């Protein structure tokens, strides 16, 4: 299945390169900007979600019973930060393209072969977009890990008889009630 997805992605990028030669860079750049915005949002949301909202949950979810990181926790942390790392790489590439592209327009070699460069640029745009799509999907792994861990804790507590469902709260008797 994974191999088929790689072939499909490569075919899509090749197809984009072929047809992208007709798309001027001025029409491509807004797509790069949208991709940059998406990468920034994924980076910010996932990073903030992990670092600010659930720091204690993360510590508990990825430590062994001894409180020390376990080999399993290393893979969990890697899976958690995959979207952040990928979004950072995508964002870096787009920022570099944004700096180089205006300069490259003035290079004779680029101007004389603009159709090839438009094709390369559009292929890169589609490849980065597919990469960002996978990164968005990876961003769902972290919440799934935390939910699974929370569900496991809840199941364990229920089995030990420590988990209590919502029960009516006891009210204190007032002195007038005799108590």
PDB file of C-alpha atoms in Angstrom:
ATOM      1  CA  UNK A   1       0.000   0.000   0.000  1.00  0.00           C
ATOM      2  CA  UNK A   2       2.794   2.390   0.956  1.00  0.00           C
ATOM      3  CA  UNK A   3       4.552   1.703  -2.358  1.00  0.00           C
ATOM      4  CA  UNK A   4       1.374   2.450  -4.276  1.00  0.00           C
ATOM      5  CA  UNK A   5       1.014   5.779  -2.470  1.00  0.00           C
ATOM      6  CA  UNK A   6       4.615   6.676  -3.352  1.00  0.00           C
ATOM      7  CA  UNK A   7       3.984   5.836  -7.013  1.00  0.00           C
ATOM      8  CA  UNK A   8       0.787   7.886  -6.973  1.00  0.00           C
ATOM      9  CA  UNK A   9       2.588  10.834  -5.362  1.00  0.00           C
ATOM     10  CA  UNK A  10       5.495  10.652  -7.837  1.00  0.00           C
ATOM     11  CA  UNK A  11       3.064  10.443 -10.743  1.00  0.00           C
ATOM     12  CA  UNK A  12       1.164  13.454  -9.431  1.00  0.00           C
ATOM     13  CA  UNK A  13       4.368  15.482  -9.104  1.00  0.00           C
ATOM     14  CA  UNK A  14       5.469  14.476 -12.624  1.00  0.00           C
ATOM     15  CA  UNK A  15       2.052  15.359 -14.034  1.00  0.00           C
ATOM     16  CA  UNK A  16       2.220  18.724 -12.232  1.00  0.00           C
ATOM     17  CA  UNK A  17       5.656  19.367 -13.710  1.00  0.00           C
ATOM     18  CA  UNK A  18       4.429  18.656 -17.214  1.00  0.00           C
ATOM     19  CA  UNK A  19       1.378  20.911 -16.987  1.00  0.00           C
ATOM     20  CA  UNK A  20       2.937  23.419 -14.610  1.00  0.00           C
ATOM     21  CA  UNK A  21       5.141  24.804 -17.353  1.00  0.00           C
ATOM     22  CA  UNK A  22       2.090  26.774 -18.507  1.00  0.00           C
ATOM     23  CA  UNK A  23       1.447  28.320 -15.083  1.00  0.00           C
ATOM     24  CA  UNK A  24       3.361  31.562 -14.585  1.00  0.00           C
ATOM     25  CA  UNK A  25       5.190  31.944 -11.289  1.00  0.00           C
ATOM     26  CA  UNK A  26       2.979  34.929 -10.474  1.00  0.00           C
ATOM     27  CA  UNK A  27       0.039  32.485 -10.356  1.00  0.00           C
ATOM     28  CA  UNK A  28       2.037  29.881  -8.445  1.00  0.00           C
ATOM     29  CA  UNK A  29       3.218  32.200  -5.679  1.00  0.00           C
ATOM     30  CA  UNK A  30      -0.200  32.616  -3.988  1.00  0.00           C
ATOM     31  CA  UNK A  31      -0.313  28.808  -3.700  1.00  0.00           C
ATOM     32  CA  UNK A  32       3.122  28.843  -2.073  1.00  0.00           C
ATOM     33  CA  UNK A  33       1.865  31.501   0.343  1.00  0.00           C
ATOM     34  CA  UNK A  34      -1.191  29.408   1.206  1.00  0.00           C
ATOM     35  CA  UNK A  35       1.076  26.419   1.799  1.00  0.00           C
ATOM     36  CA  UNK A  36       3.351  28.545   3.973  1.00  0.00           C
ATOM     37  CA  UNK A  37       0.345  29.635   6.014  1.00  0.00           C
ATOM     38  CA  UNK A  38      -0.821  26.038   6.426  1.00  0.00           C
ATOM     39  CA  UNK A  39       2.638  24.889   7.515  1.00  0.00           C
ATOM     40  CA  UNK A  40       2.816  27.755   9.998  1.00  0.00           C
ATOM     41  CA  UNK A  41      -0.583  26.916  11.431  1.00  0.00           C
ATOM     42  CA  UNK A  42       0.243  23.221  11.823  1.00  0.00           C
ATOM     43  CA  UNK A  43       3.565  24.114  13.443  1.00  0.00           C
ATOM     44  CA  UNK A  44       1.966  26.586  15.825  1.00  0.00           C
ATOM     45  CA  UNK A  45      -1.115  24.599  16.734  1.00  0.00           C
ATOM     46  CA  UNK A  46       0.619  21.271  17.248  1.00  0.00           C
ATOM     47  CA  UNK A  47       3.536  22.873  19.059  1.00  0.00           C
ATOM     48  CA  UNK A  48       1.326  24.925  21.342  1.00  0.00           C
ATOM     49  CA  UNK A  49      -1.039  22.047  21.943  1.00  0.00           C
ATOM     50  CA  UNK A  50       1.772  19.780  23.099  1.00  0.00           C
ATOM     51  CA  UNK A  51       3.920  22.324  24.898  1.00  0.00           C
ATOM     52  CA  UNK A  52       1.335  24.476  26.662  1.00  0.00           C
ATOM     53  CA  UNK A  53      -1.982  22.724  27.043  1.00  0.00           C
ATOM     54  CA  UNK A  54      -0.904  19.178  27.921  1.00  0.00           C
ATOM     55  CA  UNK A  55       2.661  19.243  29.292  1.00  0.00           C
ATOM     56  CA  UNK A  56       1.879  17.016  32.271  1.00  0.00           C
ATOM     57  CA  UNK A  57      -0.164  14.598  30.164  1.00  0.00           C
ATOM     58  CA  UNK A  58       2.761  14.293  27.767  1.00  0.00           C
ATOM     59  CA  UNK A  59       5.177  13.590  30.591  1.00  0.00           C
ATOM     60  CA  UNK A  60       2.910  10.888  31.986  1.00  0.00           C
ATOM     61  CA  UNK A  61       2.078   9.382  28.604  1.00  0.00           C
ATOM     62  CA  UNK A  62       5.658   8.892  27.511  1.00  0.00           C
ATOM     63  CA  UNK A  63       7.430   7.734  30.651  1.00  0.00           C
ATOM     64  CA  UNK A  64       7.949   4.201  31.790  1.00  0.00           C
ATOM     65  CA  UNK A  65       6.633   2.990  35.131  1.00  0.00           C
ATOM     66  CA  UNK A  66       9.822   4.093  36.854  1.00  0.00           C
ATOM     67  CA  UNK A  67       9.241   7.663  35.716  1.00  0.00           C
ATOM     68  CA  UNK A  68      12.208   7.441  33.383  1.00  0.00           C
ATOM     69  CA  UNK A  69      11.777   7.583  29.626  1.00  0.00           C
ATOM     70  CA  UNK A  70      11.353   4.127  28.166  1.00  0.00           C
ATOM     71  CA  UNK A  71      12.364   2.950  24.685  1.00  0.00           C
ATOM     72  CA  UNK A  72       8.671   2.954  23.795  1.00  0.00           C
ATOM     73  CA  UNK A  73       8.411   6.580  24.882  1.00  0.00           C
ATOM     74  CA  UNK A  74      11.156   7.574  22.439  1.00  0.00           C
ATOM     75  CA  UNK A  75       9.064   6.374  19.507  1.00  0.00           C
ATOM     76  CA  UNK A  76       6.026   8.128  20.976  1.00  0.00           C
ATOM     77  CA  UNK A  77       7.863  11.424  21.246  1.00  0.00           C
ATOM     78  CA  UNK A  78       9.174  11.020  17.696  1.00  0.00           C
ATOM     79  CA  UNK A  79       5.651  10.448  16.418  1.00  0.00           C
ATOM     80  CA  UNK A  80       4.396  13.460  18.350  1.00  0.00           C
ATOM     81  CA  UNK A  81       6.947  15.851  16.956  1.00  0.00           C
ATOM     82  CA  UNK A  82       6.896  14.544  13.385  1.00  0.00           C
ATOM     83  CA  UNK A  83       4.335  17.157  12.254  1.00  0.00           C
ATOM     84  CA  UNK A  84       6.365  19.932  13.851  1.00  0.00           C
ATOM     85  CA  UNK A  85       9.585  18.805  12.180  1.00  0.00           C
ATOM     86  CA  UNK A  86       7.922  18.330   8.794  1.00  0.00           C
ATOM     87  CA  UNK A  87       6.119  21.676   8.946  1.00  0.00           C
ATOM     88  CA  UNK A  88       9.401  23.343   9.869  1.00  0.00           C
ATOM     89  CA  UNK A  89      11.127  21.785   6.844  1.00  0.00           C
ATOM     90  CA  UNK A  90       8.283  22.782   4.505  1.00  0.00           C
ATOM     91  CA  UNK A  91       8.205  26.281   5.921  1.00  0.00           C
ATOM     92  CA  UNK A  92      11.980  26.628   5.535  1.00  0.00           C
ATOM     93  CA  UNK A  93      11.869  25.550   1.891  1.00  0.00           C
ATOM     94  CA  UNK A  94       9.063  27.970   1.086  1.00  0.00           C
ATOM     95  CA  UNK A  95      10.845  30.825   2.825  1.00  0.00           C
ATOM     96  CA  UNK A  96      14.011  30.057   0.829  1.00  0.00           C
ATOM     97  CA  UNK A  97      12.020  29.971  -2.426  1.00  0.00           C
ATOM     98  CA  UNK A  98      10.487  33.323  -1.504  1.00  0.00           C
ATOM     99  CA  UNK A  99      13.944  34.858  -1.175  1.00  0.00           C
ATOM    100  CA  UNK A 100      15.538  33.208  -4.231  1.00  0.00           C
ATOM    101  CA  UNK A 101      12.650  33.521  -6.727  1.00  0.00           C
ATOM    102  CA  UNK A 102      12.698  37.333  -7.110  1.00  0.00           C
ATOM    103  CA  UNK A 103      16.461  37.233  -7.669  1.00  0.00           C
ATOM    104  CA  UNK A 104      16.276  34.306 -10.086  1.00  0.00           C
ATOM    105  CA  UNK A 105      13.861  36.210 -12.328  1.00  0.00           C
ATOM    106  CA  UNK A 106      16.758  38.524 -13.190  1.00  0.00           C
ATOM    107  CA  UNK A 107      19.183  35.756 -14.090  1.00  0.00           C
ATOM    108  CA  UNK A 108      19.567  35.309 -17.812  1.00  0.00           C
ATOM    109  CA  UNK A 109      19.638  31.520 -17.567  1.00  0.00           C
ATOM    110  CA  UNK A 110      16.289  31.455 -15.773  1.00  0.00           C
ATOM    111  CA  UNK A 111      14.741  33.977 -18.158  1.00  0.00           C
ATOM    112  CA  UNK A 112      15.863  32.017 -21.213  1.00  0.00           C
ATOM    113  CA  UNK A 113      14.449  28.777 -19.820  1.00  0.00           C
ATOM    114  CA  UNK A 114      11.396  30.074 -17.977  1.00  0.00           C
ATOM    115  CA  UNK A 115       9.157  27.204 -19.090  1.00  0.00           C
ATOM    116  CA  UNK A 116      11.485  24.663 -17.478  1.00  0.00           C
ATOM    117  CA  UNK A 117      11.716  26.702 -14.265  1.00  0.00           C
ATOM    118  CA  UNK A 118       7.920  27.100 -14.108  1.00  0.00           C
ATOM    119  CA  UNK A 119       7.656  23.334 -14.504  1.00  0.00           C
ATOM    120  CA  UNK A 120      10.201  22.701 -11.740  1.00  0.00           C
ATOM    121  CA  UNK A 121       8.518  25.242  -9.489  1.00  0.00           C
ATOM    122  CA  UNK A 122       5.061  23.750  -9.980  1.00  0.00           C
ATOM    123  CA  UNK A 123       6.379  20.225  -9.363  1.00  0.00           C
ATOM    124  CA  UNK A 124       7.980  21.448  -6.156  1.00  0.00           C
ATOM    125  CA  UNK A 125       4.742  23.181  -5.157  1.00  0.00           C
ATOM    126  CA  UNK A 126       2.743  19.976  -5.634  1.00  0.00           C
ATOM    127  CA  UNK A 127       5.366  17.877  -3.826  1.00  0.00           C
ATOM    128  CA  UNK A 128       5.357  20.276  -0.874  1.00  0.00           C
ATOM    129  CA  UNK A 129       1.553  20.289  -0.850  1.00  0.00           C
ATOM    130  CA  UNK A 130       1.422  16.485  -0.743  1.00  0.00           C
ATOM    131  CA  UNK A 131       4.041  16.509   2.002  1.00  0.00           C
ATOM    132  CA  UNK A 132       1.978  19.029   3.972  1.00  0.00           C
ATOM    133  CA  UNK A 133      -1.133  16.884   3.508  1.00  0.00           C
ATOM    134  CA  UNK A 134       0.676  13.925   5.067  1.00  0.00           C
ATOM    135  CA  UNK A 135       1.907  16.227   7.854  1.00  0.00           C
ATOM    136  CA  UNK A 136      -1.659  17.280   8.604  1.00  0.00           C
ATOM    137  CA  UNK A 137      -2.570  13.604   8.916  1.00  0.00           C
ATOM    138  CA  UNK A 138       0.471  13.019  11.179  1.00  0.00           C
ATOM    139  CA  UNK A 139      -0.792  15.795  13.429  1.00  0.00           C
ATOM    140  CA  UNK A 140      -3.671  13.486  14.381  1.00  0.00           C
ATOM    141  CA  UNK A 141      -1.251  10.905  15.827  1.00  0.00           C
ATOM    142  CA  UNK A 142      -0.505  12.936  18.969  1.00  0.00           C
ATOM    143  CA  UNK A 143      -4.109  13.317  20.076  1.00  0.00           C
ATOM    144  CA  UNK A 144      -4.645   9.630  19.334  1.00  0.00           C
ATOM    145  CA  UNK A 145      -1.689   8.658  21.545  1.00  0.00           C
ATOM    146  CA  UNK A 146      -3.003  10.797  24.390  1.00  0.00           C
ATOM    147  CA  UNK A 147      -6.547   9.493  24.010  1.00  0.00           C
ATOM    148  CA  UNK A 148      -5.332   5.891  23.962  1.00  0.00           C
ATOM    149  CA  UNK A 149      -3.237   6.489  27.080  1.00  0.00           C
ATOM    150  CA  UNK A 150      -6.149   8.196  28.826  1.00  0.00           C
ATOM    151  CA  UNK A 151      -8.498   5.350  27.862  1.00  0.00           C
ATOM    152  CA  UNK A 152      -5.977   2.808  29.185  1.00  0.00           C
ATOM    153  CA  UNK A 153      -5.764   4.690  32.492  1.00  0.00           C
ATOM    154  CA  UNK A 154      -9.536   4.832  32.707  1.00  0.00           C
ATOM    155  CA  UNK A 155      -9.875   1.099  31.985  1.00  0.00           C
ATOM    156  CA  UNK A 156      -7.241   0.296  34.607  1.00  0.00           C
ATOM    157  CA  UNK A 157      -8.985   2.467  37.186  1.00  0.00           C
ATOM    158  CA  UNK A 158     -12.325   0.811  36.449  1.00  0.00           C
ATOM    159  CA  UNK A 159     -10.773  -2.635  36.855  1.00  0.00           C
ATOM    160  CA  UNK A 160      -9.296  -1.644  40.206  1.00  0.00           C
ATOM    161  CA  UNK A 161     -12.596  -0.224  41.354  1.00  0.00           C
ATOM    162  CA  UNK A 162     -11.083   3.259  41.721  1.00  0.00           C
ATOM    163  CA  UNK A 163     -13.008   4.870  38.918  1.00  0.00           C
ATOM    164  CA  UNK A 164     -16.251   6.430  40.025  1.00  0.00           C
ATOM    165  CA  UNK A 165     -18.959   7.629  37.741  1.00  0.00           C
ATOM    166  CA  UNK A 166     -20.871  10.799  38.408  1.00  0.00           C
ATOM    167  CA  UNK A 167     -22.638  10.382  41.709  1.00  0.00           C
ATOM    168  CA  UNK A 168     -24.806  12.798  43.627  1.00  0.00           C
ATOM    169  CA  UNK A 169     -22.688  14.890  45.929  1.00  0.00           C
ATOM    170  CA  UNK A 170     -23.272  14.504  49.647  1.00  0.00           C
ATOM    171  CA  UNK A 171     -24.572  17.601  51.225  1.00  0.00           C
ATOM    172  CA  UNK A 172     -23.707  18.717  54.669  1.00  0.00           C
ATOM    173  CA  UNK A 173     -26.498  18.724  57.172  1.00  0.00           C
ATOM    174  CA  UNK A 174     -27.160  22.040  58.731  1.00  0.00           C
ATOM    175  CA  UNK A 175     -27.425  22.420  62.515  1.00  0.00           C
ATOM    176  CA  UNK A 176     -31.178  22.873  62.152  1.00  0.00           C
ATOM    177  CA  UNK A 177     -31.430  19.400  60.548  1.00  0.00           C
ATOM    178  CA  UNK A 178     -30.056  17.881  63.691  1.00  0.00           C
ATOM    179  CA  UNK A 179     -26.678  17.339  62.502  1.00  0.00           C
TER     180      UNK A 179
END
